[in-house]
mmCIF file of C-alpha atoms and ligand atoms in Angstrom:
data_model
loop_
_atom_site.group_PDB
_atom_site.id
_atom_site.type_symbol
_atom_site.label_atom_id
_atom_site.label_comp_id
_atom_site.label_asym_id
_atom_site.label_seq_id
_atom_site.Cartn_x
_atom_site.Cartn_y
_atom_site.Cartn_z
ATOM 1 C CA MET A 1 -23.273 23.543 -19.714
ATOM 2 C CA ASN A 2 -21.153 26.098 -17.881
ATOM 3 C CA TYR A 3 -18.010 23.977 -17.559
ATOM 4 C CA ASP A 4 -16.158 26.443 -15.327
ATOM 5 C CA ALA A 5 -19.041 26.657 -12.888
ATOM 6 C CA ALA A 6 -19.277 22.875 -12.715
ATOM 7 C CA LEU A 7 -15.581 22.646 -11.831
ATOM 8 C CA ASP A 8 -15.942 25.414 -9.224
ATOM 9 C CA GLN A 9 -18.855 23.543 -7.697
ATOM 10 C CA ALA A 10 -16.959 20.220 -7.574
ATOM 11 C CA ILE A 11 -13.824 21.766 -6.049
ATOM 12 C CA GLY A 12 -15.819 24.050 -3.752
ATOM 13 C CA GLN A 13 -17.566 21.073 -2.240
ATOM 14 C CA LEU A 14 -14.232 19.563 -1.229
ATOM 15 C CA HIS A 15 -13.203 22.836 0.428
ATOM 16 C CA GLU A 16 -16.487 22.996 2.287
ATOM 17 C CA GLU A 17 -16.059 19.495 3.665
ATOM 18 C CA GLY A 18 -12.468 20.190 4.671
ATOM 19 C CA ARG A 19 -11.133 17.469 2.419
ATOM 20 C CA TYR A 20 -9.604 19.461 -0.418
ATOM 21 C CA ARG A 21 -6.180 17.896 -0.960
ATOM 22 C CA THR A 22 -3.054 20.017 -0.930
ATOM 23 C CA PHE A 23 0.150 18.353 -2.057
ATOM 24 C CA ILE A 24 3.109 19.214 0.131
ATOM 25 C CA ASP A 25 6.140 19.928 -2.067
ATOM 26 C CA ILE A 26 9.128 18.069 -0.618
ATOM 27 C CA GLU A 27 12.624 17.156 -1.738
ATOM 28 C CA ARG A 28 13.793 13.912 -0.251
ATOM 29 C CA ARG A 29 17.502 13.902 0.542
ATOM 30 C CA LYS A 30 19.387 10.779 -0.438
ATOM 31 C CA ASP A 31 21.288 9.291 2.538
ATOM 32 C CA HIS A 32 19.216 11.474 4.864
ATOM 33 C CA TYR A 33 15.709 10.082 4.422
ATOM 34 C CA PRO A 34 13.382 10.492 6.361
ATOM 35 C CA GLN A 35 14.803 14.031 6.434
ATOM 36 C CA ALA A 36 13.607 16.163 3.550
ATOM 37 C CA VAL A 37 13.307 19.787 2.526
ATOM 38 C CA TRP A 38 9.861 21.351 2.404
ATOM 39 C CA ASN A 39 9.380 23.986 -0.289
ATOM 40 C CA ARG A 40 6.835 26.274 1.340
ATOM 41 C CA PRO A 41 4.213 27.989 -0.827
ATOM 42 C CA ASP A 42 5.870 31.363 -0.056
ATOM 43 C CA GLY A 43 9.135 30.212 -1.648
ATOM 44 C CA THR A 44 11.066 29.604 1.585
ATOM 45 C CA GLN A 45 12.380 26.226 2.667
ATOM 46 C CA ALA A 46 12.380 24.212 5.890
ATOM 47 C CA GLU A 47 13.962 20.954 7.095
ATOM 48 C CA ILE A 48 11.322 18.360 7.875
ATOM 49 C CA THR A 49 11.024 14.704 8.834
ATOM 50 C CA VAL A 50 8.729 12.578 6.672
ATOM 51 C CA TRP A 51 6.430 10.475 8.871
ATOM 52 C CA CYS A 52 3.897 9.280 6.311
ATOM 53 C CA GLY A 53 6.022 7.801 3.539
ATOM 54 C CA ASN A 54 5.508 4.360 2.062
ATOM 55 C CA ASP A 55 9.246 3.873 1.486
ATOM 56 C CA TYR A 56 8.759 1.694 4.544
ATOM 57 C CA LEU A 57 12.307 0.376 4.886
ATOM 58 C CA GLY A 58 14.283 3.235 3.353
ATOM 59 C CA MET A 59 15.195 1.109 0.309
ATOM 60 C CA GLY A 60 14.613 4.145 -1.932
ATOM 61 C CA GLN A 61 18.078 5.329 -0.939
ATOM 62 C CA HIS A 62 19.831 2.002 -0.396
ATOM 63 C CA PRO A 63 23.233 1.844 -2.183
ATOM 64 C CA ILE A 64 22.504 -1.683 -3.473
ATOM 65 C CA VAL A 65 19.413 -0.389 -5.235
ATOM 66 C CA LEU A 66 20.994 2.819 -6.508
ATOM 67 C CA ASN A 67 24.047 0.988 -7.850
ATOM 68 C CA ALA A 68 21.888 -1.471 -9.757
ATOM 69 C CA MET A 69 19.936 1.425 -11.223
ATOM 70 C CA HIS A 70 23.046 3.390 -12.205
ATOM 71 C CA GLU A 71 24.531 0.325 -13.879
ATOM 72 C CA ALA A 72 21.398 -0.430 -15.894
ATOM 73 C CA LEU A 73 20.958 3.213 -16.828
ATOM 74 C CA ASP A 74 24.539 3.526 -18.004
ATOM 75 C CA SER A 75 24.457 0.320 -19.995
ATOM 76 C CA THR A 76 20.991 0.501 -21.595
ATOM 77 C CA GLY A 77 19.751 4.091 -21.450
ATOM 78 C CA ALA A 78 16.566 5.638 -20.130
ATOM 79 C CA GLY A 79 13.350 4.018 -21.322
ATOM 80 C CA SER A 80 12.598 0.470 -22.495
ATOM 81 C CA GLY A 81 11.455 1.769 -25.866
ATOM 82 C CA GLY A 82 8.404 -0.391 -26.230
ATOM 83 C CA THR A 83 5.582 -2.488 -24.858
ATOM 84 C CA ARG A 84 6.486 -5.903 -23.529
ATOM 85 C CA ASN A 85 5.308 -7.408 -26.823
ATOM 86 C CA ILE A 86 7.043 -4.966 -29.144
ATOM 87 C CA SER A 87 10.722 -4.612 -28.231
ATOM 88 C CA GLY A 88 10.179 -3.700 -24.556
ATOM 89 C CA THR A 89 11.107 -6.994 -22.879
ATOM 90 C CA THR A 90 14.703 -6.966 -21.631
ATOM 91 C CA VAL A 91 16.840 -9.183 -19.491
ATOM 92 C CA TYR A 92 16.050 -6.802 -16.594
ATOM 93 C CA HIS A 93 12.330 -7.478 -16.875
ATOM 94 C CA LYS A 94 12.912 -11.226 -17.042
ATOM 95 C CA GLN A 95 15.188 -11.145 -13.997
ATOM 96 C CA LEU A 96 12.714 -9.046 -12.033
ATOM 97 C CA GLU A 97 9.855 -11.442 -12.772
ATOM 98 C CA ALA A 98 12.009 -14.436 -11.798
ATOM 99 C CA GLU A 99 12.915 -12.701 -8.520
ATOM 100 C CA LEU A 100 9.211 -12.046 -7.807
ATOM 101 C CA ALA A 101 8.080 -15.589 -8.658
ATOM 102 C CA ASP A 102 10.728 -16.894 -6.270
ATOM 103 C CA LEU A 103 9.684 -14.422 -3.570
ATOM 104 C CA HIS A 104 6.143 -15.789 -3.522
ATOM 105 C CA GLY A 105 6.991 -19.434 -4.227
ATOM 106 C CA LYS A 106 5.125 -19.281 -7.539
ATOM 107 C CA GLU A 107 6.004 -20.448 -11.044
ATOM 108 C CA ALA A 108 5.794 -17.025 -12.635
ATOM 109 C CA ALA A 109 5.164 -13.324 -12.166
ATOM 110 C CA LEU A 110 4.055 -10.465 -14.370
ATOM 111 C CA VAL A 111 5.253 -6.877 -13.921
ATOM 112 C CA PHE A 112 2.913 -3.922 -14.534
ATOM 113 C CA SER A 113 3.388 -0.137 -14.447
ATOM 114 C CA SER A 114 2.090 -0.100 -10.863
ATOM 115 C CA ALA A 115 0.247 -2.274 -8.372
ATOM 116 C CA TYR A 116 -2.789 -0.135 -9.113
ATOM 117 C CA THR A 117 -2.605 -1.137 -12.758
ATOM 118 C CA ALA A 118 -1.839 -4.756 -11.852
ATOM 119 C CA ASN A 119 -5.003 -4.988 -9.709
ATOM 120 C CA ASP A 120 -7.157 -3.086 -12.133
ATOM 121 C CA ALA A 121 -5.933 -4.898 -15.250
ATOM 122 C CA THR A 122 -6.005 -8.382 -13.729
ATOM 123 C CA LEU A 123 -9.354 -8.186 -11.975
ATOM 124 C CA SER A 124 -11.024 -6.601 -14.986
ATOM 125 C CA THR A 125 -9.630 -9.325 -17.261
ATOM 126 C CA LEU A 126 -10.391 -12.462 -15.243
ATOM 127 C CA PRO A 127 -14.061 -12.725 -16.306
ATOM 128 C CA LYS A 128 -12.822 -13.001 -19.914
ATOM 129 C CA LEU A 129 -10.840 -16.063 -18.843
ATOM 130 C CA PHE A 130 -13.497 -17.544 -16.562
ATOM 131 C CA PRO A 131 -16.909 -16.721 -18.065
ATOM 132 C CA GLY A 132 -19.530 -16.212 -15.360
ATOM 133 C CA LEU A 133 -16.880 -15.464 -12.713
ATOM 134 C CA ILE A 134 -18.209 -14.078 -9.431
ATOM 135 C CA ILE A 135 -15.735 -11.955 -7.457
ATOM 136 C CA TYR A 136 -16.097 -11.745 -3.670
ATOM 137 C CA SER A 137 -14.417 -8.560 -2.536
ATOM 138 C CA ASP A 138 -13.642 -7.329 0.978
ATOM 139 C CA SER A 139 -15.482 -4.060 1.652
ATOM 140 C CA LEU A 140 -12.223 -2.293 2.534
ATOM 141 C CA ASN A 141 -10.318 -3.379 -0.560
ATOM 142 C CA HIS A 142 -8.105 -0.779 -2.205
ATOM 143 C CA ALA A 143 -9.547 1.485 -4.917
ATOM 144 C CA SER A 144 -7.496 -0.326 -7.580
ATOM 145 C CA MET A 145 -9.262 -3.623 -6.883
ATOM 146 C CA ILE A 146 -12.652 -1.930 -6.676
ATOM 147 C CA GLU A 147 -12.102 -0.276 -10.061
ATOM 148 C CA GLY A 148 -11.000 -3.515 -11.719
ATOM 149 C CA ILE A 149 -13.947 -5.425 -10.316
ATOM 150 C CA ARG A 150 -16.435 -2.670 -11.072
ATOM 151 C CA ARG A 151 -15.722 -2.370 -14.760
ATOM 152 C CA ASN A 152 -15.189 -6.032 -15.578
ATOM 153 C CA GLY A 153 -18.849 -6.537 -16.394
ATOM 154 C CA GLY A 154 -18.970 -9.639 -14.200
ATOM 155 C CA ALA A 155 -20.816 -10.387 -10.984
ATOM 156 C CA LYS A 156 -19.467 -9.102 -7.689
ATOM 157 C CA ARG A 157 -20.312 -9.557 -4.032
ATOM 158 C CA ILE A 158 -18.951 -7.312 -1.307
ATOM 159 C CA PHE A 159 -18.367 -9.013 2.040
ATOM 160 C CA ARG A 160 -18.115 -7.013 5.247
ATOM 161 C CA HIS A 161 -14.506 -6.354 6.175
ATOM 162 C CA ASN A 162 -12.798 -9.567 7.384
ATOM 163 C CA ASP A 163 -16.228 -11.071 8.090
ATOM 164 C CA LEU A 164 -15.942 -14.821 7.429
ATOM 165 C CA ALA A 165 -19.573 -15.552 8.269
ATOM 166 C CA HIS A 166 -20.727 -12.979 5.745
ATOM 167 C CA LEU A 167 -18.350 -14.301 3.112
ATOM 168 C CA ARG A 168 -19.645 -17.825 3.697
ATOM 169 C CA GLU A 169 -23.226 -16.620 3.446
ATOM 170 C CA LEU A 170 -22.509 -14.996 0.084
ATOM 171 C CA LEU A 171 -20.653 -18.054 -1.231
ATOM 172 C CA GLU A 172 -23.475 -20.339 -0.158
ATOM 173 C CA ALA A 173 -26.068 -18.205 -1.918
ATOM 174 C CA ASP A 174 -24.431 -18.608 -5.342
ATOM 175 C CA ASP A 175 -24.509 -21.458 -7.843
ATOM 176 C CA PRO A 176 -21.958 -24.063 -6.664
ATOM 177 C CA ALA A 177 -20.875 -24.560 -10.278
ATOM 178 C CA ALA A 178 -20.109 -20.867 -10.919
ATOM 179 C CA PRO A 179 -16.413 -19.900 -11.085
ATOM 180 C CA LYS A 180 -15.483 -17.811 -8.047
ATOM 181 C CA LEU A 181 -12.623 -15.645 -6.833
ATOM 182 C CA ILE A 182 -12.064 -14.088 -3.405
ATOM 183 C CA ALA A 183 -10.120 -10.808 -3.550
ATOM 184 C CA PHE A 184 -8.638 -9.378 -0.356
ATOM 185 C CA GLU A 185 -5.576 -7.765 1.237
ATOM 186 C CA SER A 186 -3.186 -9.197 3.799
ATOM 187 C CA ILE A 187 -2.755 -5.864 5.634
ATOM 188 C CA TYR A 188 -5.273 -3.069 5.270
ATOM 189 C CA SER A 189 -3.148 0.017 5.188
ATOM 190 C CA MET A 190 -5.374 2.547 6.926
ATOM 191 C CA ASP A 191 -6.031 0.556 10.132
ATOM 192 C CA GLY A 192 -3.005 -1.715 9.805
ATOM 193 C CA ASP A 193 -5.126 -4.799 10.497
ATOM 194 C CA PHE A 194 -4.557 -8.284 9.071
ATOM 195 C CA ALA A 195 -6.934 -10.497 7.095
ATOM 196 C CA PRO A 196 -7.768 -14.001 8.367
ATOM 197 C CA ILE A 197 -5.859 -15.454 5.417
ATOM 198 C CA LYS A 198 -5.993 -19.094 6.460
ATOM 199 C CA GLU A 199 -9.730 -19.039 7.157
ATOM 200 C CA ILE A 200 -10.447 -17.310 3.849
ATOM 201 C CA CYS A 201 -8.379 -19.966 2.049
ATOM 202 C CA ASP A 202 -10.374 -22.670 3.876
ATOM 203 C CA LEU A 203 -13.586 -21.132 2.552
ATOM 204 C CA ALA A 204 -12.068 -20.895 -0.917
ATOM 205 C CA ASP A 205 -11.260 -24.622 -0.796
ATOM 206 C CA GLU A 206 -14.712 -25.489 0.425
ATOM 207 C CA PHE A 207 -16.412 -23.522 -2.363
ATOM 208 C CA ASN A 208 -13.825 -24.219 -5.055
ATOM 209 C CA ALA A 209 -12.915 -20.528 -5.382
ATOM 210 C CA LEU A 210 -9.643 -18.935 -6.450
ATOM 211 C CA THR A 211 -7.847 -16.607 -4.015
ATOM 212 C CA TYR A 212 -6.362 -13.227 -4.973
ATOM 213 C CA LEU A 213 -4.288 -11.551 -2.256
ATOM 214 C CA ASP A 214 -3.004 -7.974 -2.364
ATOM 215 C CA GLU A 215 0.178 -7.950 -0.251
ATOM 216 C CA VAL A 216 1.147 -4.405 -1.212
ATOM 217 C CA HIS A 217 1.623 -3.303 2.418
ATOM 218 C CA ALA A 218 3.409 -6.501 3.429
ATOM 219 C CA VAL A 219 5.924 -7.448 0.732
ATOM 220 C CA GLY A 220 9.470 -6.795 1.838
ATOM 221 C CA MET A 221 8.296 -6.360 5.438
ATOM 222 C CA TYR A 222 6.788 -9.649 6.637
ATOM 223 C CA GLY A 223 8.009 -13.215 6.349
ATOM 224 C CA PRO A 224 11.605 -14.457 6.668
ATOM 225 C CA ARG A 225 12.388 -13.422 3.052
ATOM 226 C CA GLY A 226 9.997 -10.486 2.828
ATOM 227 C CA GLY A 227 7.412 -12.564 0.949
ATOM 228 C CA GLY A 228 4.588 -10.993 2.939
ATOM 229 C CA VAL A 229 2.105 -12.137 5.556
ATOM 230 C CA ALA A 230 1.284 -15.330 3.627
ATOM 231 C CA GLU A 231 4.955 -16.254 3.812
ATOM 232 C CA ARG A 232 5.116 -15.423 7.522
ATOM 233 C CA ASP A 233 2.091 -17.650 8.158
ATOM 234 C CA GLY A 234 3.173 -20.497 5.864
ATOM 235 C CA LEU A 235 0.203 -19.961 3.521
ATOM 236 C CA MET A 236 1.830 -19.023 0.213
ATOM 237 C CA ASP A 237 0.815 -22.228 -1.543
ATOM 238 C CA ARG A 238 -2.819 -21.614 -0.673
ATOM 239 C CA ILE A 239 -2.989 -18.330 -2.574
ATOM 240 C CA ASP A 240 -3.615 -18.548 -6.322
ATOM 241 C CA MET A 241 -2.512 -15.048 -7.178
ATOM 242 C CA PHE A 242 -0.499 -12.445 -5.323
ATOM 243 C CA ASN A 243 -0.451 -8.753 -6.042
ATOM 244 C CA GLY A 244 2.380 -6.546 -4.831
ATOM 245 C CA THR A 245 4.064 -3.211 -5.412
ATOM 246 C CA LEU A 246 7.670 -2.320 -6.149
ATOM 247 C CA GLY A 247 7.030 1.249 -4.989
ATOM 248 C CA LYS A 248 6.562 0.905 -1.234
ATOM 249 C CA ALA A 249 8.902 -1.292 0.848
ATOM 250 C CA PHE A 250 11.002 -2.097 -2.232
ATOM 251 C CA GLY A 251 11.519 1.631 -2.647
ATOM 252 C CA VAL A 252 11.369 1.856 -6.438
ATOM 253 C CA PHE A 253 8.335 1.801 -8.749
ATOM 254 C CA GLY A 254 6.001 -0.640 -10.469
ATOM 255 C CA GLY A 255 3.656 -3.464 -9.533
ATOM 256 C CA TYR A 256 3.061 -7.121 -10.279
ATOM 257 C CA ILE A 257 1.065 -10.294 -9.881
ATOM 258 C CA ALA A 258 2.466 -13.782 -9.248
ATOM 259 C CA GLY A 259 0.886 -17.215 -9.771
ATOM 260 C CA THR A 260 1.030 -20.277 -11.988
ATOM 261 C CA ALA A 261 2.810 -20.029 -15.328
ATOM 262 C CA LYS A 262 -0.484 -20.726 -17.069
ATOM 263 C CA MET A 263 -2.357 -17.978 -15.195
ATOM 264 C CA MET A 264 0.413 -15.459 -15.941
ATOM 265 C CA ASP A 265 0.420 -16.538 -19.582
ATOM 266 C CA ALA A 266 -3.341 -15.956 -19.839
ATOM 267 C CA VAL A 267 -3.320 -12.560 -18.106
ATOM 268 C CA ARG A 268 -0.299 -11.509 -20.172
ATOM 269 C CA SER A 269 -2.229 -12.354 -23.306
ATOM 270 C CA TYR A 270 -5.621 -10.841 -22.417
ATOM 271 C CA ALA A 271 -5.145 -7.824 -20.109
ATOM 272 C CA PRO A 272 -5.152 -4.509 -22.039
ATOM 273 C CA GLY A 273 -3.508 -2.800 -19.043
ATOM 274 C CA PHE A 274 -0.531 -5.097 -19.492
ATOM 275 C CA ILE A 275 -0.418 -5.271 -23.274
ATOM 276 C CA PHE A 276 -0.919 -1.713 -24.482
ATOM 277 C CA THR A 277 1.580 0.213 -22.385
ATOM 278 C CA THR A 278 5.312 0.815 -22.361
ATOM 279 C CA SER A 279 7.204 -1.559 -20.076
ATOM 280 C CA LEU A 280 9.148 -0.327 -17.039
ATOM 281 C CA PRO A 281 12.431 1.460 -17.717
ATOM 282 C CA PRO A 282 15.210 -1.164 -17.395
ATOM 283 C CA ALA A 283 16.896 0.830 -14.627
ATOM 284 C CA VAL A 284 13.690 0.722 -12.592
ATOM 285 C CA ALA A 285 13.389 -3.032 -13.111
ATOM 286 C CA ALA A 286 17.045 -3.500 -12.129
ATOM 287 C CA GLY A 287 16.649 -1.422 -8.957
ATOM 288 C CA ALA A 288 13.510 -3.278 -7.933
ATOM 289 C CA ALA A 289 15.134 -6.675 -8.508
ATOM 290 C CA ALA A 290 18.167 -5.649 -6.438
ATOM 291 C CA SER A 291 15.892 -4.446 -3.645
ATOM 292 C CA ILE A 292 13.853 -7.672 -3.571
ATOM 293 C CA ARG A 293 17.025 -9.763 -3.598
ATOM 294 C CA TYR A 294 18.531 -7.746 -0.752
ATOM 295 C CA LEU A 295 15.397 -7.926 1.382
ATOM 296 C CA LYS A 296 15.328 -11.728 1.043
ATOM 297 C CA GLY A 297 18.562 -11.903 3.041
ATOM 298 C CA VAL A 298 19.854 -11.131 6.532
ATOM 299 C CA GLY A 299 20.204 -7.434 5.729
ATOM 300 C CA GLY A 300 16.490 -7.399 4.998
ATOM 301 C CA GLN A 301 15.682 -9.173 8.240
ATOM 302 C CA LYS A 302 17.573 -6.518 10.187
ATOM 303 C CA LEU A 303 15.479 -3.806 8.539
ATOM 304 C CA ARG A 304 12.263 -5.719 9.211
ATOM 305 C CA ASN A 305 13.196 -6.123 12.877
ATOM 306 C CA ALA A 306 14.077 -2.454 13.252
ATOM 307 C CA GLN A 307 10.855 -1.372 11.563
ATOM 308 C CA GLN A 308 8.724 -3.498 13.895
ATOM 309 C CA LEU A 309 10.679 -2.265 16.915
ATOM 310 C CA HIS A 310 10.224 1.389 15.972
ATOM 311 C CA ALA A 311 6.507 0.844 15.348
ATOM 312 C CA ARG A 312 6.108 -0.784 18.762
ATOM 313 C CA ILE A 313 8.004 2.022 20.498
ATOM 314 C CA LEU A 314 5.962 4.729 18.803
ATOM 315 C CA LYS A 315 2.649 3.005 19.591
ATOM 316 C CA MET A 316 3.617 2.422 23.201
ATOM 317 C CA ARG A 317 4.635 6.031 23.713
ATOM 318 C CA LEU A 318 1.561 7.539 22.034
ATOM 319 C CA LYS A 319 -0.693 5.147 23.948
ATOM 320 C CA GLY A 320 1.095 6.147 27.133
ATOM 321 C CA LEU A 321 -0.078 9.711 26.440
ATOM 322 C CA GLY A 322 -3.667 8.492 26.098
ATOM 323 C CA MET A 323 -3.916 8.959 22.361
ATOM 324 C CA PRO A 324 -6.418 6.952 20.331
ATOM 325 C CA ILE A 325 -4.095 4.579 18.498
ATOM 326 C CA ILE A 326 -5.331 1.707 16.381
ATOM 327 C CA ASP A 327 -3.009 -1.204 17.109
ATOM 328 C CA HIS A 328 -3.236 -4.531 15.324
ATOM 329 C CA GLY A 329 0.445 -5.334 15.709
ATOM 330 C CA SER A 330 1.477 -4.185 12.246
ATOM 331 C CA HIS A 331 3.987 -1.518 11.223
ATOM 332 C CA ILE A 332 1.300 1.138 10.638
ATOM 333 C CA VAL A 333 0.471 3.629 13.407
ATOM 334 C CA PRO A 334 -2.907 5.357 12.902
ATOM 335 C CA VAL A 335 -4.046 8.054 15.344
ATOM 336 C CA VAL A 336 -7.772 8.683 14.884
ATOM 337 C CA ILE A 337 -8.833 12.332 15.159
ATOM 338 C CA GLY A 338 -12.352 11.806 13.816
ATOM 339 C CA ASP A 339 -12.920 15.146 12.110
ATOM 340 C CA PRO A 340 -11.433 16.319 8.804
ATOM 341 C CA LYS A 341 -10.838 19.919 9.895
ATOM 342 C CA HIS A 342 -9.132 19.001 13.177
ATOM 343 C CA THR A 343 -7.023 16.422 11.372
ATOM 344 C CA LYS A 344 -5.903 18.992 8.826
ATOM 345 C CA ALA A 345 -5.205 21.569 11.565
ATOM 346 C CA LEU A 346 -3.067 19.098 13.543
ATOM 347 C CA SER A 347 -1.180 18.105 10.421
ATOM 348 C CA ASP A 348 -0.544 21.781 9.562
ATOM 349 C CA MET A 349 0.721 22.537 13.076
ATOM 350 C CA LEU A 350 2.974 19.480 13.173
ATOM 351 C CA LEU A 351 4.540 20.600 9.908
ATOM 352 C CA GLY A 352 4.731 24.325 10.608
ATOM 353 C CA ASP A 353 5.747 24.245 14.281
ATOM 354 C CA PHE A 354 7.649 20.969 14.586
ATOM 355 C CA GLY A 355 8.919 20.100 11.093
ATOM 356 C CA ILE A 356 6.964 16.844 11.238
ATOM 357 C CA TYR A 357 5.261 15.881 8.012
ATOM 358 C CA VAL A 358 2.222 13.623 8.262
ATOM 359 C CA GLN A 359 -0.516 13.990 5.667
ATOM 360 C CA PRO A 360 -4.119 14.057 6.958
ATOM 361 C CA ILE A 361 -6.141 11.023 5.828
ATOM 362 C CA ASN A 362 -9.742 11.844 4.979
ATOM 363 C CA TYR A 363 -12.851 10.412 3.378
ATOM 364 C CA PRO A 364 -13.073 8.591 0.965
ATOM 365 C CA THR A 365 -9.744 6.969 1.867
ATOM 366 C CA VAL A 366 -11.217 6.257 5.327
ATOM 367 C CA PRO A 367 -14.868 6.425 6.506
ATOM 368 C CA ARG A 368 -16.142 9.836 7.624
ATOM 369 C CA GLY A 369 -15.719 10.326 11.360
ATOM 370 C CA THR A 370 -12.492 8.290 11.408
ATOM 371 C CA GLU A 371 -10.208 10.915 9.834
ATOM 372 C CA ARG A 372 -6.720 10.296 11.065
ATOM 373 C CA LEU A 373 -2.998 10.862 11.068
ATOM 374 C CA ARG A 374 -1.208 7.772 9.815
ATOM 375 C CA PHE A 375 2.436 7.411 10.879
ATOM 376 C CA THR A 376 4.783 4.993 9.172
ATOM 377 C CA PRO A 377 7.885 4.491 11.318
ATOM 378 C CA SER A 378 10.775 2.904 9.451
ATOM 379 C CA PRO A 379 14.217 1.545 10.319
ATOM 380 C CA VAL A 380 15.689 4.892 9.257
ATOM 381 C CA HIS A 381 13.669 6.935 11.771
ATOM 382 C CA ASP A 382 16.027 7.197 14.730
ATOM 383 C CA ALA A 383 15.335 7.511 18.469
ATOM 384 C CA LYS A 384 15.697 11.295 18.366
ATOM 385 C CA GLN A 385 13.181 11.656 15.560
ATOM 386 C CA ILE A 386 10.710 9.387 17.342
ATOM 387 C CA ASP A 387 11.136 11.396 20.535
ATOM 388 C CA HIS A 388 10.602 14.675 18.686
ATOM 389 C CA LEU A 389 7.391 13.322 17.152
ATOM 390 C CA VAL A 390 6.021 12.123 20.490
ATOM 391 C CA ARG A 391 6.773 15.470 22.143
ATOM 392 C CA GLY A 392 5.193 17.355 19.250
ATOM 393 C CA MET A 393 2.019 15.287 19.414
ATOM 394 C CA ASP A 394 1.852 15.682 23.185
ATOM 395 C CA ALA A 395 2.177 19.469 22.982
ATOM 396 C CA LEU A 396 -0.443 19.789 20.244
ATOM 397 C CA TRP A 397 -2.833 17.443 21.997
ATOM 398 C CA SER A 398 -2.735 19.770 24.988
ATOM 399 C CA ARG A 399 -2.851 22.946 22.898
ATOM 400 C CA CYS A 400 -5.967 21.742 21.084
ATOM 401 C CA ALA A 401 -7.501 20.319 24.273
ATOM 402 C CA LEU A 402 -8.097 16.985 22.578
ATOM 403 C CA SER A 403 -9.450 14.180 24.692
ATOM 404 C CA ARG A 404 -6.994 11.572 25.904
ATOM 405 C CA ALA A 405 -9.499 8.807 26.358
ATOM 406 C CA GLU A 406 -8.458 5.563 24.727
ATOM 407 C CA ILE A 407 -10.497 4.022 21.938
ATOM 408 C CA SER A 408 -10.336 0.342 21.209
ATOM 409 C CA ALA A 409 -9.555 -0.912 17.767
HETATM 410 C C1 PLP B 501 -0.704 1.650 -2.797
HETATM 411 C C2 PLP B 501 -1.602 0.470 -3.025
HETATM 412 C C3 PLP B 501 -1.725 -0.124 -4.280
HETATM 413 C C4 PLP B 501 -1.129 0.509 -5.509
HETATM 414 O O1 PLP B 501 0.250 0.384 -5.505
HETATM 415 P P1 PLP B 501 1.083 1.272 -6.541
HETATM 416 O O2 PLP B 501 2.223 0.419 -6.948
HETATM 417 O O3 PLP B 501 1.460 2.496 -5.796
HETATM 418 O O4 PLP B 501 0.159 1.571 -7.682
HETATM 419 C C5 PLP B 501 -2.439 -1.301 -4.407
HETATM 420 N N1 PLP B 501 -3.046 -1.876 -3.337
HETATM 421 C C6 PLP B 501 -2.977 -1.310 -2.119
HETATM 422 C C7 PLP B 501 -3.640 -1.988 -0.978
HETATM 423 C C8 PLP B 501 -2.278 -0.111 -1.927
HETATM 424 O O5 PLP B 501 -2.248 0.463 -0.734
#
């Protein structure tokens, strides 16, 4: 084996397809996000506006969060010093899990290193708890769920995205006595579309299946207390297990699941991805708990309102220019370009000529032919920044002679 040649071949293929990923080196500026400094490859710097961040509400710089983190850091030090089982469970972890259980109206919650790990560890462990478990997974589920389901050794069925008839067909084809779980997301982050949560729960009831809902792109942002789309729609008690992140709208880091005390106890005891890893630094847990608590209140509602308003304004203005927006009424604003090289070129020009940073989204994150720019307006993007973005897109659309025909979502 010529190892070097194999690596060259693998990386070369990405270049050829125009989907080699370059990480843009940015320094976020506290109190000025979404403004940041871009460290160019040539060593120079430029002021930019971040338009593709997942710090959806700007909580990553909120004083309430930073103060909680400073306090915990100063009183306990840097790391937790252990796994949850061996000296790594602190009052901060307990408080965070209580805050999360309350957020989702569940008895208990379990914090993981990330939502990726929470999905992967939980879904790969469930067949140990329910022998013969069949997992029904939406075809557009996040990579973390796919990985967990793929390596759990159990049976899986993939239903077409949000397709209730297909899901029913698959459920009907299996042994009525087999344990079942339906795994899906409330908001799919690349199109910004919503799942038919109620209808999926109805099917779960009919076929005696458990429900597992990833609310990563909804927690903090939907529902009167930021509990997610299930909270907004009054469906929290119909979901058996929630998954969420502390790294997006909550602005910090980490992930979790929430459910019954018994379910959390079992996962806690059987999931290697929970057991054999150092617990979150206490300061991180403290910051996340402060963020969740804040977003449950009126301050949080103001941010949610502003985020939705800014998303609506941006969509309306881009649509007004005839750009192919996907609009499902969520906070995510995808503009489909449909070709990886054009998408990359637009992204490069926005950054270089306008100081607008939006990362191109390519296969395999989205299907080939639907490559896109994905904008994430937040409460901290102001009217001037939105205007600058719209003007930049308009100018580039003309410069590149891109079609202004509308596509439907
Ligand atoms: C980002 C994401 C995750 C992973 O969250 P992290 O906390 O960043 O690991 C899980 N599910 C979905 C749908 C995501 O988009």
